């Protein structure tokens, strides 16, 4: 296995490892993103067993001990399995995550106390880089789920949203919604819930120019349109699930309790 490096937005590097055995014959990518501020930030650490590969890739861009922030979408092995390996090699590094992630897992599992980011909180990384944390509970899975938006480049580090199989280009302008829908049909990895449409449309309001997928290519183009299309697909899936369960009406725009 090798980890390939591509700059997918100004100062944001995609470190990509392709594993052909997962979802064979298409295979599956695991991507981390290094944001090169004065305080470098890593979004996703990769699996603990991938640490040597990812560490070697980061070393080609910065001295790994300079890493300042360790962030990820939610608490799973591919997102944060190597978190404590990074804390060990980077003495100034802090894990940063939302309140739910810290309370439920990270206060106990991280080797040093994590930094709690409230919904909408920003980290100024210096060198013109600034990331904002947004809670996306249960979307696409994990109570503690969240995403990061790098404001200067308009890059949404969107984690498992738009997950697709295969190993395409590092950066594409082609459709990413169709492959995401096909992969949802294949893996069923999302926790279908009525909050999906509104939460993903809130991300669309950021109008990202780049969507950085954890599993798949990065996308350059109209990120808002892609997010709204993904939200529409999830709404239909949730509506169908409600119908299958015999619950007659589901309107994602309706209040939770009727007046
Ligand atoms: Fe995940
Ligand atoms: Fe993932």
PDB file of C-alpha atoms in Angstrom, residues 1-258:
ATOM      1  CA  UNK A   1       0.000   0.000   0.000  1.00  0.00           C
ATOM      2  CA  UNK A   2       1.085   3.533  -0.662  1.00  0.00           C
ATOM      3  CA  UNK A   3      -0.264   6.905   0.428  1.00  0.00           C
ATOM      4  CA  UNK A   4      -0.530   9.453  -2.363  1.00  0.00           C
ATOM      5  CA  UNK A   5      -0.454  13.196  -1.732  1.00  0.00           C
ATOM      6  CA  UNK A   6      -2.343  15.845  -3.704  1.00  0.00           C
ATOM      7  CA  UNK A   7      -3.109  19.482  -2.946  1.00  0.00           C
ATOM      8  CA  UNK A   8      -6.877  19.691  -3.453  1.00  0.00           C
ATOM      9  CA  UNK A   9      -7.334  23.329  -2.391  1.00  0.00           C
ATOM     10  CA  UNK A  10      -4.890  26.081  -1.482  1.00  0.00           C
ATOM     11  CA  UNK A  11      -2.789  24.687   1.365  1.00  0.00           C
ATOM     12  CA  UNK A  12      -5.019  21.636   1.892  1.00  0.00           C
ATOM     13  CA  UNK A  13      -3.439  18.279   1.091  1.00  0.00           C
ATOM     14  CA  UNK A  14      -5.228  14.975   0.549  1.00  0.00           C
ATOM     15  CA  UNK A  15      -3.331  11.903   1.755  1.00  0.00           C
ATOM     16  CA  UNK A  16      -4.978   8.920   0.121  1.00  0.00           C
ATOM     17  CA  UNK A  17      -4.466   5.204   0.695  1.00  0.00           C
ATOM     18  CA  UNK A  18      -6.285   2.761  -1.592  1.00  0.00           C
ATOM     19  CA  UNK A  19      -7.196  -0.653  -0.192  1.00  0.00           C
ATOM     20  CA  UNK A  20      -8.274  -2.948  -3.058  1.00  0.00           C
ATOM     21  CA  UNK A  21      -9.528  -5.713  -0.725  1.00  0.00           C
ATOM     22  CA  UNK A  22     -12.304  -3.550   0.752  1.00  0.00           C
ATOM     23  CA  UNK A  23     -15.482  -3.463  -1.369  1.00  0.00           C
ATOM     24  CA  UNK A  24     -13.650  -5.553  -4.002  1.00  0.00           C
ATOM     25  CA  UNK A  25     -13.441  -5.464  -6.928  1.00  0.00           C
ATOM     26  CA  UNK A  26     -13.851  -1.661  -6.783  1.00  0.00           C
ATOM     27  CA  UNK A  27     -11.696  -1.156  -3.679  1.00  0.00           C
ATOM     28  CA  UNK A  28     -11.925   1.723  -1.206  1.00  0.00           C
ATOM     29  CA  UNK A  29      -9.899   4.811  -0.345  1.00  0.00           C
ATOM     30  CA  UNK A  30      -9.092   6.216   3.091  1.00  0.00           C
ATOM     31  CA  UNK A  31      -8.240   9.905   2.958  1.00  0.00           C
ATOM     32  CA  UNK A  32      -6.772  12.259   5.513  1.00  0.00           C
ATOM     33  CA  UNK A  33      -6.476  16.011   4.979  1.00  0.00           C
ATOM     34  CA  UNK A  34      -3.623  18.189   6.185  1.00  0.00           C
ATOM     35  CA  UNK A  35      -4.456  21.896   6.437  1.00  0.00           C
ATOM     36  CA  UNK A  36      -1.225  23.853   6.339  1.00  0.00           C
ATOM     37  CA  UNK A  37      -1.778  26.772   8.662  1.00  0.00           C
ATOM     38  CA  UNK A  38       0.902  28.053  11.007  1.00  0.00           C
ATOM     39  CA  UNK A  39      -0.771  25.545  13.317  1.00  0.00           C
ATOM     40  CA  UNK A  40      -1.130  22.498  11.034  1.00  0.00           C
ATOM     41  CA  UNK A  41      -4.349  20.527  11.357  1.00  0.00           C
ATOM     42  CA  UNK A  42      -5.007  16.915  10.384  1.00  0.00           C
ATOM     43  CA  UNK A  43      -8.603  15.873   9.632  1.00  0.00           C
ATOM     44  CA  UNK A  44      -8.805  12.080  10.139  1.00  0.00           C
ATOM     45  CA  UNK A  45      -5.821  10.160  11.443  1.00  0.00           C
ATOM     46  CA  UNK A  46      -6.455   6.928   9.568  1.00  0.00           C
ATOM     47  CA  UNK A  47      -6.452   3.497  11.176  1.00  0.00           C
ATOM     48  CA  UNK A  48      -3.949   2.817  13.955  1.00  0.00           C
ATOM     49  CA  UNK A  49      -2.385   0.203  11.678  1.00  0.00           C
ATOM     50  CA  UNK A  50      -2.019   2.794   8.911  1.00  0.00           C
ATOM     51  CA  UNK A  51      -0.110   5.194  11.156  1.00  0.00           C
ATOM     52  CA  UNK A  52       3.329   4.436   9.619  1.00  0.00           C
ATOM     53  CA  UNK A  53       1.983   5.173   6.129  1.00  0.00           C
ATOM     54  CA  UNK A  54       0.190   8.379   7.092  1.00  0.00           C
ATOM     55  CA  UNK A  55       3.087   9.529   9.258  1.00  0.00           C
ATOM     56  CA  UNK A  56       5.447   9.069   6.303  1.00  0.00           C
ATOM     57  CA  UNK A  57       3.078  11.044   4.062  1.00  0.00           C
ATOM     58  CA  UNK A  58       2.742  13.909   6.556  1.00  0.00           C
ATOM     59  CA  UNK A  59       6.546  13.918   6.891  1.00  0.00           C
ATOM     60  CA  UNK A  60       6.823  14.821   3.218  1.00  0.00           C
ATOM     61  CA  UNK A  61       4.856  18.031   3.908  1.00  0.00           C
ATOM     62  CA  UNK A  62       5.780  19.110   7.464  1.00  0.00           C
ATOM     63  CA  UNK A  63       7.810  17.903  10.395  1.00  0.00           C
ATOM     64  CA  UNK A  64       5.220  15.642  12.052  1.00  0.00           C
ATOM     65  CA  UNK A  65       6.041  16.957  15.513  1.00  0.00           C
ATOM     66  CA  UNK A  66       4.717  20.353  14.357  1.00  0.00           C
ATOM     67  CA  UNK A  67       1.178  19.014  14.077  1.00  0.00           C
ATOM     68  CA  UNK A  68      -1.033  21.193  16.298  1.00  0.00           C
ATOM     69  CA  UNK A  69      -4.602  19.922  15.784  1.00  0.00           C
ATOM     70  CA  UNK A  70      -5.989  16.406  15.385  1.00  0.00           C
ATOM     71  CA  UNK A  71      -9.599  16.398  14.217  1.00  0.00           C
ATOM     72  CA  UNK A  72     -12.010  13.953  12.618  1.00  0.00           C
ATOM     73  CA  UNK A  73     -15.676  13.444  11.822  1.00  0.00           C
ATOM     74  CA  UNK A  74     -16.632  10.843  14.385  1.00  0.00           C
ATOM     75  CA  UNK A  75     -15.229   8.206  16.684  1.00  0.00           C
ATOM     76  CA  UNK A  76     -14.387   5.196  14.496  1.00  0.00           C
ATOM     77  CA  UNK A  77     -11.120   3.430  13.728  1.00  0.00           C
ATOM     78  CA  UNK A  78     -10.658   4.804  10.227  1.00  0.00           C
ATOM     79  CA  UNK A  79     -11.388   8.346  11.423  1.00  0.00           C
ATOM     80  CA  UNK A  80      -9.267   8.380  14.581  1.00  0.00           C
ATOM     81  CA  UNK A  81      -7.607   5.007  15.225  1.00  0.00           C
ATOM     82  CA  UNK A  82      -4.136   6.583  15.190  1.00  0.00           C
ATOM     83  CA  UNK A  83      -5.123   9.543  17.405  1.00  0.00           C
ATOM     84  CA  UNK A  84      -2.871   8.537  20.307  1.00  0.00           C
ATOM     85  CA  UNK A  85       0.050   7.703  18.010  1.00  0.00           C
ATOM     86  CA  UNK A  86      -0.166  11.288  16.732  1.00  0.00           C
ATOM     87  CA  UNK A  87      -0.395  12.676  20.261  1.00  0.00           C
ATOM     88  CA  UNK A  88       2.780  10.729  21.068  1.00  0.00           C
ATOM     89  CA  UNK A  89       4.838  12.124  18.184  1.00  0.00           C
ATOM     90  CA  UNK A  90       3.479  15.699  18.266  1.00  0.00           C
ATOM     91  CA  UNK A  91       3.892  17.107  21.780  1.00  0.00           C
ATOM     92  CA  UNK A  92       1.878  20.285  21.111  1.00  0.00           C
ATOM     93  CA  UNK A  93      -0.970  18.514  19.354  1.00  0.00           C
ATOM     94  CA  UNK A  94      -4.489  18.567  20.764  1.00  0.00           C
ATOM     95  CA  UNK A  95      -7.447  16.485  19.714  1.00  0.00           C
ATOM     96  CA  UNK A  96     -10.358  18.830  18.972  1.00  0.00           C
ATOM     97  CA  UNK A  97     -13.950  17.649  18.618  1.00  0.00           C
ATOM     98  CA  UNK A  98     -17.539  18.511  19.430  1.00  0.00           C
ATOM     99  CA  UNK A  99     -18.980  18.322  22.924  1.00  0.00           C
ATOM    100  CA  UNK A 100     -20.706  14.978  22.344  1.00  0.00           C
ATOM    101  CA  UNK A 101     -17.561  13.291  21.033  1.00  0.00           C
ATOM    102  CA  UNK A 102     -15.515  14.560  23.976  1.00  0.00           C
ATOM    103  CA  UNK A 103     -18.094  13.582  26.601  1.00  0.00           C
ATOM    104  CA  UNK A 104     -18.973  10.188  25.144  1.00  0.00           C
ATOM    105  CA  UNK A 105     -15.536   8.919  24.042  1.00  0.00           C
ATOM    106  CA  UNK A 106     -12.586  11.276  23.809  1.00  0.00           C
ATOM    107  CA  UNK A 107     -12.285  12.452  27.433  1.00  0.00           C
ATOM    108  CA  UNK A 108     -11.536   8.804  28.188  1.00  0.00           C
ATOM    109  CA  UNK A 109      -9.933   7.493  24.995  1.00  0.00           C
ATOM    110  CA  UNK A 110      -7.561  10.330  24.071  1.00  0.00           C
ATOM    111  CA  UNK A 111      -4.164  10.212  25.768  1.00  0.00           C
ATOM    112  CA  UNK A 112      -4.404  13.964  26.457  1.00  0.00           C
ATOM    113  CA  UNK A 113      -7.538  15.959  27.273  1.00  0.00           C
ATOM    114  CA  UNK A 114      -9.325  17.036  24.075  1.00  0.00           C
ATOM    115  CA  UNK A 115     -10.338  20.585  23.157  1.00  0.00           C
ATOM    116  CA  UNK A 116     -14.134  20.893  23.101  1.00  0.00           C
ATOM    117  CA  UNK A 117     -15.506  22.724  20.057  1.00  0.00           C
ATOM    118  CA  UNK A 118     -19.060  23.987  20.361  1.00  0.00           C
ATOM    119  CA  UNK A 119     -21.235  23.940  17.252  1.00  0.00           C
ATOM    120  CA  UNK A 120     -20.053  26.809  15.029  1.00  0.00           C
ATOM    121  CA  UNK A 121     -16.764  27.352  16.900  1.00  0.00           C
ATOM    122  CA  UNK A 122     -13.719  28.369  14.848  1.00  0.00           C
ATOM    123  CA  UNK A 123     -10.018  27.585  15.138  1.00  0.00           C
ATOM    124  CA  UNK A 124      -7.670  30.161  13.644  1.00  0.00           C
ATOM    125  CA  UNK A 125      -4.761  28.150  12.260  1.00  0.00           C
ATOM    126  CA  UNK A 126      -2.733  31.157  11.071  1.00  0.00           C
ATOM    127  CA  UNK A 127      -1.360  31.706   7.539  1.00  0.00           C
ATOM    128  CA  UNK A 128      -4.899  32.659   6.493  1.00  0.00           C
ATOM    129  CA  UNK A 129      -6.403  29.317   7.423  1.00  0.00           C
ATOM    130  CA  UNK A 130      -9.449  29.166   9.669  1.00  0.00           C
ATOM    131  CA  UNK A 131     -11.689  26.154  10.268  1.00  0.00           C
ATOM    132  CA  UNK A 132     -15.200  26.123  11.682  1.00  0.00           C
ATOM    133  CA  UNK A 133     -16.658  23.058  13.392  1.00  0.00           C
ATOM    134  CA  UNK A 134     -20.276  22.053  12.747  1.00  0.00           C
ATOM    135  CA  UNK A 135     -22.237  19.375  14.585  1.00  0.00           C
ATOM    136  CA  UNK A 136     -24.036  16.864  12.341  1.00  0.00           C
ATOM    137  CA  UNK A 137     -25.346  14.369  14.921  1.00  0.00           C
ATOM    138  CA  UNK A 138     -26.018  10.886  13.483  1.00  0.00           C
ATOM    139  CA  UNK A 139     -25.154  12.139   9.973  1.00  0.00           C
ATOM    140  CA  UNK A 140     -24.218  10.084   8.157  1.00  0.00           C
ATOM    141  CA  UNK A 141     -23.633   8.059  11.343  1.00  0.00           C
ATOM    142  CA  UNK A 142     -22.435   8.506  14.903  1.00  0.00           C
ATOM    143  CA  UNK A 143     -24.113  10.621  17.600  1.00  0.00           C
ATOM    144  CA  UNK A 144     -20.917  12.674  17.861  1.00  0.00           C
ATOM    145  CA  UNK A 145     -20.601  13.292  14.103  1.00  0.00           C
ATOM    146  CA  UNK A 146     -19.407  16.661  12.833  1.00  0.00           C
ATOM    147  CA  UNK A 147     -17.604  18.316   9.915  1.00  0.00           C
ATOM    148  CA  UNK A 148     -15.049  21.092   9.466  1.00  0.00           C
ATOM    149  CA  UNK A 149     -15.260  23.993   7.031  1.00  0.00           C
ATOM    150  CA  UNK A 150     -12.067  25.812   6.018  1.00  0.00           C
ATOM    151  CA  UNK A 151     -13.371  29.290   5.385  1.00  0.00           C
ATOM    152  CA  UNK A 152     -10.604  30.866   3.293  1.00  0.00           C
ATOM    153  CA  UNK A 153     -10.574  28.203   0.579  1.00  0.00           C
ATOM    154  CA  UNK A 154     -14.263  27.288   0.979  1.00  0.00           C
ATOM    155  CA  UNK A 155     -13.404  23.647   1.602  1.00  0.00           C
ATOM    156  CA  UNK A 156     -15.824  21.411   3.453  1.00  0.00           C
ATOM    157  CA  UNK A 157     -14.029  18.490   5.097  1.00  0.00           C
ATOM    158  CA  UNK A 158     -17.149  16.388   4.920  1.00  0.00           C
ATOM    159  CA  UNK A 159     -15.987  13.033   6.291  1.00  0.00           C
ATOM    160  CA  UNK A 160     -18.170  10.087   5.330  1.00  0.00           C
ATOM    161  CA  UNK A 161     -20.734  12.202   3.438  1.00  0.00           C
ATOM    162  CA  UNK A 162     -20.688  11.258  -0.276  1.00  0.00           C
ATOM    163  CA  UNK A 163     -18.738   8.051   0.442  1.00  0.00           C
ATOM    164  CA  UNK A 164     -18.001   6.161  -2.773  1.00  0.00           C
ATOM    165  CA  UNK A 165     -16.061   3.020  -3.632  1.00  0.00           C
ATOM    166  CA  UNK A 166     -13.235   2.840  -6.154  1.00  0.00           C
ATOM    167  CA  UNK A 167     -10.067   4.809  -6.730  1.00  0.00           C
ATOM    168  CA  UNK A 168     -10.576   7.761  -9.013  1.00  0.00           C
ATOM    169  CA  UNK A 169      -8.824  11.073  -9.457  1.00  0.00           C
ATOM    170  CA  UNK A 170      -7.709  13.031  -6.397  1.00  0.00           C
ATOM    171  CA  UNK A 171      -9.877  15.957  -7.516  1.00  0.00           C
ATOM    172  CA  UNK A 172     -12.869  15.755  -9.811  1.00  0.00           C
ATOM    173  CA  UNK A 173     -15.479  18.063 -11.281  1.00  0.00           C
ATOM    174  CA  UNK A 174     -17.687  15.098 -12.217  1.00  0.00           C
ATOM    175  CA  UNK A 175     -20.871  14.111 -10.425  1.00  0.00           C
ATOM    176  CA  UNK A 176     -20.315  12.741  -6.917  1.00  0.00           C
ATOM    177  CA  UNK A 177     -23.976  12.370  -5.963  1.00  0.00           C
ATOM    178  CA  UNK A 178     -24.727   9.377  -8.204  1.00  0.00           C
ATOM    179  CA  UNK A 179     -21.759   7.358  -6.897  1.00  0.00           C
ATOM    180  CA  UNK A 180     -22.714   8.301  -3.314  1.00  0.00           C
ATOM    181  CA  UNK A 181     -26.266   7.049  -3.844  1.00  0.00           C
ATOM    182  CA  UNK A 182     -24.973   3.787  -5.356  1.00  0.00           C
ATOM    183  CA  UNK A 183     -22.578   3.316  -2.435  1.00  0.00           C
ATOM    184  CA  UNK A 184     -25.339   3.968   0.115  1.00  0.00           C
ATOM    185  CA  UNK A 185     -27.364   1.256  -1.639  1.00  0.00           C
ATOM    186  CA  UNK A 186     -24.341  -1.059  -1.355  1.00  0.00           C
ATOM    187  CA  UNK A 187     -23.092  -0.391   2.205  1.00  0.00           C
ATOM    188  CA  UNK A 188     -26.203   1.021   3.980  1.00  0.00           C
ATOM    189  CA  UNK A 189     -23.762   2.980   6.141  1.00  0.00           C
ATOM    190  CA  UNK A 190     -26.007   5.932   6.991  1.00  0.00           C
ATOM    191  CA  UNK A 191     -28.261   6.190  10.046  1.00  0.00           C
ATOM    192  CA  UNK A 192     -31.428   7.283   8.301  1.00  0.00           C
ATOM    193  CA  UNK A 193     -33.166   9.933  10.394  1.00  0.00           C
ATOM    194  CA  UNK A 194     -35.475  12.917   9.834  1.00  0.00           C
ATOM    195  CA  UNK A 195     -32.679  15.379  10.668  1.00  0.00           C
ATOM    196  CA  UNK A 196     -30.640  14.462   7.584  1.00  0.00           C
ATOM    197  CA  UNK A 197     -32.210  16.792   5.043  1.00  0.00           C
ATOM    198  CA  UNK A 198     -32.183  19.944   7.217  1.00  0.00           C
ATOM    199  CA  UNK A 199     -28.669  19.268   8.551  1.00  0.00           C
ATOM    200  CA  UNK A 200     -27.142  18.684   5.118  1.00  0.00           C
ATOM    201  CA  UNK A 201     -28.961  21.719   3.663  1.00  0.00           C
ATOM    202  CA  UNK A 202     -27.432  23.782   6.469  1.00  0.00           C
ATOM    203  CA  UNK A 203     -24.016  22.690   5.176  1.00  0.00           C
ATOM    204  CA  UNK A 204     -25.102  23.734   1.669  1.00  0.00           C
ATOM    205  CA  UNK A 205     -25.554  27.291   2.987  1.00  0.00           C
ATOM    206  CA  UNK A 206     -21.762  27.419   3.394  1.00  0.00           C
ATOM    207  CA  UNK A 207     -21.581  27.281  -0.441  1.00  0.00           C
ATOM    208  CA  UNK A 208     -18.346  25.253  -0.455  1.00  0.00           C
ATOM    209  CA  UNK A 209     -16.134  25.329  -3.556  1.00  0.00           C
ATOM    210  CA  UNK A 210     -14.477  22.040  -2.615  1.00  0.00           C
ATOM    211  CA  UNK A 211     -15.871  18.956  -0.886  1.00  0.00           C
ATOM    212  CA  UNK A 212     -13.139  16.810   0.670  1.00  0.00           C
ATOM    213  CA  UNK A 213     -14.472  13.235   0.870  1.00  0.00           C
ATOM    214  CA  UNK A 214     -12.971  10.756   3.280  1.00  0.00           C
ATOM    215  CA  UNK A 215     -13.750   7.876   0.921  1.00  0.00           C
ATOM    216  CA  UNK A 216     -13.628   9.042  -2.682  1.00  0.00           C
ATOM    217  CA  UNK A 217     -12.233  11.917  -4.729  1.00  0.00           C
ATOM    218  CA  UNK A 218     -12.363  15.519  -3.647  1.00  0.00           C
ATOM    219  CA  UNK A 219     -14.921  17.512  -5.600  1.00  0.00           C
ATOM    220  CA  UNK A 220     -14.385  20.987  -7.059  1.00  0.00           C
ATOM    221  CA  UNK A 221     -17.505  22.828  -8.170  1.00  0.00           C
ATOM    222  CA  UNK A 222     -20.942  23.717  -6.850  1.00  0.00           C
ATOM    223  CA  UNK A 223     -20.750  22.060  -3.438  1.00  0.00           C
ATOM    224  CA  UNK A 224     -24.108  23.510  -2.374  1.00  0.00           C
ATOM    225  CA  UNK A 225     -25.929  21.852  -5.263  1.00  0.00           C
ATOM    226  CA  UNK A 226     -24.273  18.505  -4.514  1.00  0.00           C
ATOM    227  CA  UNK A 227     -25.207  18.773  -0.831  1.00  0.00           C
ATOM    228  CA  UNK A 228     -28.813  19.673  -1.635  1.00  0.00           C
ATOM    229  CA  UNK A 229     -29.066  16.691  -3.999  1.00  0.00           C
ATOM    230  CA  UNK A 230     -27.655  14.401  -1.320  1.00  0.00           C
ATOM    231  CA  UNK A 231     -30.151  15.838   1.193  1.00  0.00           C
ATOM    232  CA  UNK A 232     -32.996  15.154  -1.246  1.00  0.00           C
ATOM    233  CA  UNK A 233     -31.867  11.542  -1.641  1.00  0.00           C
ATOM    234  CA  UNK A 234     -31.713  11.016   2.113  1.00  0.00           C
ATOM    235  CA  UNK A 235     -35.172  12.609   2.505  1.00  0.00           C
ATOM    236  CA  UNK A 236     -36.577  10.092   0.022  1.00  0.00           C
ATOM    237  CA  UNK A 237     -34.910   7.220   1.854  1.00  0.00           C
ATOM    238  CA  UNK A 238     -36.288   8.412   5.206  1.00  0.00           C
ATOM    239  CA  UNK A 239     -39.742   8.933   3.690  1.00  0.00           C
ATOM    240  CA  UNK A 240     -39.646   5.400   2.257  1.00  0.00           C
ATOM    241  CA  UNK A 241     -38.539   3.979   5.611  1.00  0.00           C
ATOM    242  CA  UNK A 242     -41.420   5.750   7.364  1.00  0.00           C
ATOM    243  CA  UNK A 243     -43.844   4.427   4.758  1.00  0.00           C
ATOM    244  CA  UNK A 244     -42.485   0.898   5.097  1.00  0.00           C
ATOM    245  CA  UNK A 245     -42.956   1.183   8.872  1.00  0.00           C
ATOM    246  CA  UNK A 246     -46.577   2.215   8.376  1.00  0.00           C
ATOM    247  CA  UNK A 247     -46.054   5.824   9.468  1.00  0.00           C
ATOM    248  CA  UNK A 248     -48.142   7.759   6.998  1.00  0.00           C
ATOM    249  CA  UNK A 249     -46.726  11.276   6.869  1.00  0.00           C
ATOM    250  CA  UNK A 250     -43.144  12.424   6.821  1.00  0.00           C
ATOM    251  CA  UNK A 251     -42.409  16.033   6.016  1.00  0.00           C
ATOM    252  CA  UNK A 252     -38.792  16.966   6.733  1.00  0.00           C
ATOM    253  CA  UNK A 253     -39.814  20.629   6.965  1.00  0.00           C
ATOM    254  CA  UNK A 254     -42.589  20.081   9.487  1.00  0.00           C
ATOM    255  CA  UNK A 255     -42.227  20.793  13.221  1.00  0.00           C
ATOM    256  CA  UNK A 256     -41.554  17.729  15.348  1.00  0.00           C
ATOM    257  CA  UNK A 257     -44.832  18.131  17.221  1.00  0.00           C
ATOM    258  CA  UNK A 258     -47.979  19.279  15.445  1.00  0.00           C
TER     259      UNK A 258
END
